[in-house]
Amino acid sequence: MRPVYNFSAGPAMLPESVLLKIQDELLSYQGSNVSMLEVNHRSSEFFGIIDHAKATLKELMNIPDTYSIVFLQGGTSQQFAMIPMNFAKGRRVAYVDTGFWSAKAIEEAHILNDTLVVGSSKEDGYSYLPMDLNVPEDCAYVHITTNATSEGLMYRDLPDTNGVPLIGDACSNILGFPYDINDFAMLYAGTQKNLGMSGLTLAIIRNDMLHDVEGLPYIFDYKKHIQENSVYNTSPTFAIYVTDLMLTWVKEQGGVEALSQQNERKAAMLYELIDRSGFYSNWVKPSDRSSMNVVFTTNDETLDTLFVEEAAQEDMINLGAHRSSRGMRVSIYNAMPVEAVEKLVDFMNRFQEKYQ
Ligand SMILES: *Cc1c(COP(=O)(O)O)cnc(C)c1O
């Protein structure tokens, strides 16, 4: 096991076995004497990887044929713009504001569209997920962030959208929680958190959402990218290769259900300690607490800084909160082993004894 546990929210830790596989194949992909870094994006080797990744994802998430899977660039953030560009079609669009990332999605949608915020917990410090939305029927879609990475909030049950198609930014919990894809018109995620490296975004789109949009450049057109099997232009080939390895790894771990249960166990170890400590605190409504990003504070800025520093000295790195929040954030995606959380819990107990 590698000695350093990287608790960063993203780019995040990859399983050691995946890193070793990449190392092993780096100079010669499957005995070809050609590196995956050099493989052409329209070669049969590369199409083999795209097709294998799509088939594995389809199996892991039980995705029916009525959906398309597509690999894109521009990060999760580019989808914030592409979603309204492709799906608004002159109608109002609805958003739920649960923190930093959903606010960024709203900001982008607002540039081109009449944008309604149908739910927000901003006034309450983003401490819960708004569930009573009252979405007007004429909205083109409702957008949620399935896991609010900076605020430590995660949907387990989904809100009622009044029949309006639901779109989810699942950047930080795709394949970490077993959502039913049939509940979504689109689910999308940058791969750098739970599914590989940076530079790649994955989208799963229900086909009835796809229409010709007048005046939309091809590079921003989901339909075009899907028609071209994710190689409309040069795709991020190496990132797709890494995601394919990660998908296979998820399957080897027993799939999404098994990993989700393990994630809930890892998170529970931390929340239990925080709640009984009388020293650490978390401000999120218990049923809405994320199993991927656990946020907490000692309620003393100096101690919070010290916590991050002393943990790093024990090879547990990147425990500081997102720049929009306070205190600490522990990102425990699929690839974070249980031993790492046990080690952190031990550290937290010792830190409390020392400074309380
Ligand atoms: C990290 C993150 C993003 C931003 O991803 P980029 O790929 O950097 O654009 C968006 N949404 C959520 C929920 C995230 O966690």
XYZ file of C-alpha atoms and ligand atoms in Angstrom:
371
model
C 0.000 0.000 0.000
C 1.216 3.494 -0.810
C 2.177 5.397 2.317
C 0.318 8.649 1.499
C -3.456 8.954 1.619
C -4.660 11.782 -0.596
C -8.007 13.080 0.691
C -8.277 15.701 -2.067
C -11.720 16.393 -3.575
C -10.266 16.166 -7.069
C -8.202 15.251 -8.922
C -8.395 12.461 -6.403
C -6.721 9.235 -5.407
C -6.743 6.300 -7.829
C -6.544 2.655 -6.775
C -2.982 1.401 -6.623
C -3.814 -1.522 -8.930
C -5.002 0.907 -11.614
C -1.817 2.977 -11.337
C 0.308 -0.159 -11.596
C -1.616 -1.291 -14.666
C -1.025 2.097 -16.315
C 2.680 1.838 -15.460
C 2.865 -1.681 -16.776
C 1.215 -0.779 -20.090
C 2.726 2.672 -20.565
C 5.430 1.744 -23.071
C 3.527 -0.979 -24.838
C -0.263 -1.159 -24.834
C -1.284 -4.823 -24.906
C 2.002 -5.923 -26.455
C 1.738 -3.481 -29.388
C 4.991 -1.603 -28.594
C 2.901 1.556 -28.889
C 2.033 3.658 -25.855
C -1.563 4.593 -25.151
C -0.233 8.157 -25.067
C 0.495 7.818 -28.794
C -2.508 5.874 -30.028
C -4.630 7.518 -32.696
C -8.136 8.495 -31.641
C -9.654 6.873 -34.734
C -7.683 3.640 -34.482
C -9.315 0.297 -33.854
C -7.402 -0.005 -30.534
C -8.922 3.230 -29.334
C -12.457 2.446 -30.514
C -12.030 -0.837 -28.669
C -11.415 1.133 -25.470
C -14.358 3.499 -26.029
C -16.710 0.616 -26.710
C -15.440 -1.382 -23.737
C -15.802 1.608 -21.409
C -19.344 2.280 -22.622
C -20.354 -1.352 -22.298
C -18.913 -1.582 -18.771
C -20.646 1.624 -17.666
C -23.903 0.393 -19.184
C -23.636 -2.812 -17.196
C -22.601 -1.111 -13.938
C -25.479 1.378 -14.042
C -28.076 -0.762 -15.864
C -28.379 1.865 -18.583
C -31.119 1.011 -21.102
C -30.718 1.449 -24.883
C -32.856 4.572 -24.715
C -29.799 6.441 -23.400
C -26.530 7.455 -25.067
C -23.143 7.586 -23.381
C -20.696 10.215 -24.578
C -17.189 11.389 -23.642
C -16.599 15.137 -23.720
C -14.025 17.799 -22.856
C -14.198 21.177 -21.152
C -14.764 19.670 -17.728
C -17.942 19.429 -15.749
C -18.122 23.212 -15.970
C -18.509 23.221 -19.762
C -21.684 21.187 -19.284
C -23.039 24.045 -17.182
C -23.161 25.986 -20.467
C -23.917 23.125 -22.879
C -26.967 21.902 -20.963
C -29.008 25.088 -21.425
C -27.609 25.530 -24.966
C -28.868 22.086 -25.972
C -32.006 21.619 -23.915
C -33.615 24.984 -23.080
C -35.128 25.523 -26.541
C -36.467 28.940 -25.611
C -38.098 27.768 -22.400
C -37.387 28.572 -18.779
C -34.899 26.333 -16.985
C -35.041 25.373 -13.293
C -32.165 24.885 -10.844
C -31.736 23.797 -7.252
C -29.033 25.722 -5.402
C -27.172 23.536 -2.911
C -23.811 25.255 -2.900
C -20.735 26.319 -4.795
C -21.079 24.083 -7.867
C -24.814 24.446 -8.358
C -24.400 28.211 -8.041
C -21.834 28.078 -10.853
C -24.247 26.055 -12.994
C -26.970 28.647 -12.322
C -24.620 31.483 -13.209
C -23.887 29.930 -16.615
C -27.532 29.090 -17.375
C -28.487 32.654 -16.522
C -26.308 34.092 -19.301
C -28.504 32.694 -22.076
C -31.779 31.757 -20.380
C -34.593 32.728 -18.127
C -33.393 30.757 -15.083
C -35.553 29.901 -12.082
C -34.113 28.808 -8.753
C -36.782 26.381 -7.519
C -35.042 25.430 -4.289
C -32.133 26.746 -2.241
C -30.658 26.223 1.203
C -28.290 29.176 0.835
C -29.986 31.154 3.655
C -29.318 28.232 5.994
C -25.657 27.904 5.107
C -26.345 25.043 2.669
C -27.039 22.707 5.560
C -29.739 20.596 3.868
C -31.198 19.591 0.500
C -34.416 21.403 -0.458
C -37.018 18.777 -1.430
C -40.224 20.815 -2.008
C -39.532 22.356 -5.369
C -42.827 23.448 -7.002
C -41.409 23.275 -10.522
C -43.585 25.012 -13.160
C -44.627 22.476 -15.817
C -43.317 24.572 -18.694
C -39.656 24.390 -17.595
C -37.323 22.587 -19.986
C -35.542 20.736 -17.176
C -34.624 20.793 -13.485
C -30.928 20.713 -12.597
C -29.540 19.352 -9.328
C -26.054 18.608 -8.026
C -26.373 15.017 -6.810
C -23.448 15.461 -4.406
C -22.490 18.960 -3.290
C -18.754 18.431 -3.064
C -17.865 21.547 -1.070
C -20.857 21.497 1.312
C -20.933 17.738 1.992
C -24.575 17.185 0.934
C -25.762 14.164 -1.054
C -29.142 13.158 -2.483
C -30.188 9.628 -1.578
C -33.847 10.272 -2.470
C -34.593 12.559 -5.382
C -36.978 15.541 -5.294
C -40.308 15.567 -7.158
C -39.901 17.579 -10.382
C -43.565 17.716 -11.419
C -42.829 15.605 -14.503
C -40.096 17.951 -15.754
C -36.912 16.116 -16.897
C -34.241 15.902 -14.194
C -30.562 16.589 -14.957
C -27.883 15.732 -12.391
C -24.314 16.934 -11.995
C -22.872 13.742 -10.471
C -19.237 14.851 -10.706
C -18.393 13.761 -7.173
C -20.598 10.697 -6.694
C -21.062 8.965 -10.024
C -20.736 5.214 -9.360
C -20.393 6.032 -5.664
C -24.133 5.876 -5.049
C -26.570 3.563 -6.878
C -28.884 6.032 -8.650
C -31.513 4.672 -11.008
C -30.606 6.230 -14.354
C -34.290 6.062 -15.334
C -34.932 8.896 -12.871
C -32.695 11.195 -14.925
C -32.880 12.721 -18.397
C -29.137 13.302 -18.105
C -26.402 12.537 -15.620
C -22.895 13.872 -16.123
C -19.540 13.946 -14.374
C -15.962 15.033 -14.859
C -13.912 11.897 -14.289
C -11.250 13.376 -11.985
C -13.064 12.579 -8.740
C -14.519 9.121 -8.771
C -13.701 7.767 -12.179
C -10.196 8.512 -13.373
C -8.061 11.521 -14.182
C -8.745 15.137 -15.194
C -9.502 16.229 -18.743
C -12.541 14.083 -19.438
C -16.274 14.414 -18.819
C -18.779 11.622 -19.115
C -22.433 12.210 -19.964
C -25.385 9.823 -20.060
C -28.268 11.390 -21.983
C -31.777 10.073 -22.647
C -32.205 10.053 -26.398
C -35.553 11.854 -26.404
C -33.743 14.955 -25.085
C -31.688 15.239 -28.278
C -32.956 17.577 -31.000
C -31.438 19.745 -33.697
C -30.788 23.149 -32.187
C -30.586 26.025 -34.606
C -27.407 28.072 -34.452
C -25.605 25.651 -32.138
C -21.961 25.049 -33.133
C -21.167 21.329 -33.465
C -18.487 21.446 -30.778
C -21.188 22.255 -28.194
C -23.794 19.904 -29.662
C -24.431 16.706 -27.682
C -26.164 15.129 -30.653
C -23.113 15.641 -32.860
C -20.709 14.221 -30.260
C -22.934 11.166 -29.853
C -23.275 10.635 -33.621
C -19.466 10.745 -33.896
C -19.024 8.189 -31.061
C -17.084 10.717 -28.920
C -14.464 11.416 -31.603
C -15.946 14.484 -33.303
C -12.472 15.876 -32.718
C -9.360 14.438 -31.033
C -10.629 12.998 -27.787
C -8.649 12.937 -24.534
C -7.484 9.441 -25.385
C -5.369 8.716 -22.329
C -8.072 9.958 -19.949
C -10.628 7.675 -21.617
C -8.195 4.773 -21.258
C -7.802 5.528 -17.521
C -11.581 5.738 -17.082
C -11.959 2.396 -18.842
C -9.510 0.889 -16.309
C -11.453 2.497 -13.447
C -14.765 1.117 -14.717
C -13.253 -2.360 -14.827
C -11.930 -1.813 -11.295
C -15.428 -0.823 -10.073
C -16.781 -4.036 -11.557
C -14.053 -6.078 -9.849
C -14.993 -4.492 -6.496
C -18.512 -5.877 -6.845
C -20.135 -2.934 -8.611
C -21.853 0.245 -7.507
C -24.025 -1.265 -4.767
C -21.035 -2.844 -3.008
C -18.913 0.314 -3.253
C -21.809 2.495 -2.115
C -22.243 0.371 1.011
C -18.545 0.623 1.703
C -18.682 4.409 1.179
C -21.567 4.712 3.662
C -19.530 2.691 6.200
C -16.439 4.843 5.713
C -18.504 8.028 6.104
C -20.356 6.680 9.172
C -17.025 6.124 10.966
C -16.269 9.823 10.567
C -19.760 11.182 11.322
C -20.037 9.018 14.464
C -16.738 10.314 15.760
C -17.656 13.924 14.946
C -21.083 13.676 16.621
C -19.913 12.087 19.849
C -16.662 14.082 20.173
C -18.003 17.349 21.589
C -14.952 18.830 19.856
C -15.556 18.460 16.123
C -18.805 19.520 14.503
C -20.661 19.013 11.244
C -23.624 21.278 10.400
C -25.414 19.167 7.772
C -28.851 17.613 8.373
C -28.002 13.955 9.117
C -30.135 12.398 6.328
C -28.490 14.684 3.739
C -24.878 14.088 4.755
C -22.611 13.021 1.923
C -20.841 9.682 1.931
C -18.227 11.103 -0.448
C -17.183 14.411 1.135
C -17.342 14.761 4.912
C -17.045 18.351 6.166
C -16.339 19.387 9.750
C -14.648 22.003 11.919
C -13.190 22.376 15.406
C -14.892 25.825 15.498
C -11.435 27.347 15.932
C -9.649 28.526 12.791
C -6.178 28.129 14.277
C -6.900 24.544 15.307
C -8.397 23.765 11.891
C -5.186 24.928 10.215
C -3.131 22.921 12.680
C -5.279 19.849 12.023
C -4.549 19.985 8.290
C -0.813 20.510 8.935
C -0.409 17.753 11.503
C -2.408 15.268 9.432
C -0.137 16.000 6.464
C 2.882 15.226 8.648
C 1.333 11.782 9.125
C 0.860 11.369 5.354
C -2.841 12.224 5.228
C -2.884 15.111 2.798
C -5.291 17.673 1.326
C -7.733 17.751 4.236
C -8.459 21.491 4.033
C -11.982 22.625 3.160
C -12.957 24.044 -0.233
C -12.133 27.742 -0.577
C -15.878 28.549 -0.311
C -16.277 26.726 3.022
C -14.493 26.432 6.366
C -12.689 23.817 8.432
C -11.901 20.435 6.959
C -13.185 18.264 4.130
C -12.446 14.563 3.857
C -13.021 13.216 0.354
C -13.504 9.477 0.495
C -14.410 8.397 -3.014
C -14.597 4.806 -4.213
C -10.807 4.463 -4.405
C -10.186 5.544 -0.785
C -9.539 2.373 1.228
C -11.205 1.705 4.592
C -7.728 1.580 6.241
C -7.209 5.220 5.297
C -10.367 6.256 7.131
C -9.365 4.140 10.141
C -6.008 5.887 10.175
C -7.719 9.282 10.002
C -10.147 8.397 12.809
C -7.193 7.428 14.989
C -5.512 10.739 14.176
C -8.703 12.693 14.946
C -8.979 11.057 18.365
C -5.358 11.862 19.192
C -5.708 15.425 17.894
C -8.727 15.970 20.138
C -6.927 14.590 23.217
C -3.983 16.863 22.546
C -5.814 20.162 21.948
C -9.237 19.987 23.601
C -15.496 19.345 -9.143
C -16.891 19.629 -9.521
C -17.221 20.381 -10.662
C -16.178 21.049 -11.539
O -15.540 20.207 -12.357
P -14.570 20.748 -13.521
O -14.294 19.491 -14.252
O -13.388 21.352 -12.851
O -15.315 21.738 -14.338
C -18.550 20.526 -10.962
N -19.521 20.006 -10.204
C -19.239 19.294 -9.100
C -20.356 18.721 -8.293
C -17.919 19.087 -8.727
O -17.653 18.369 -7.619
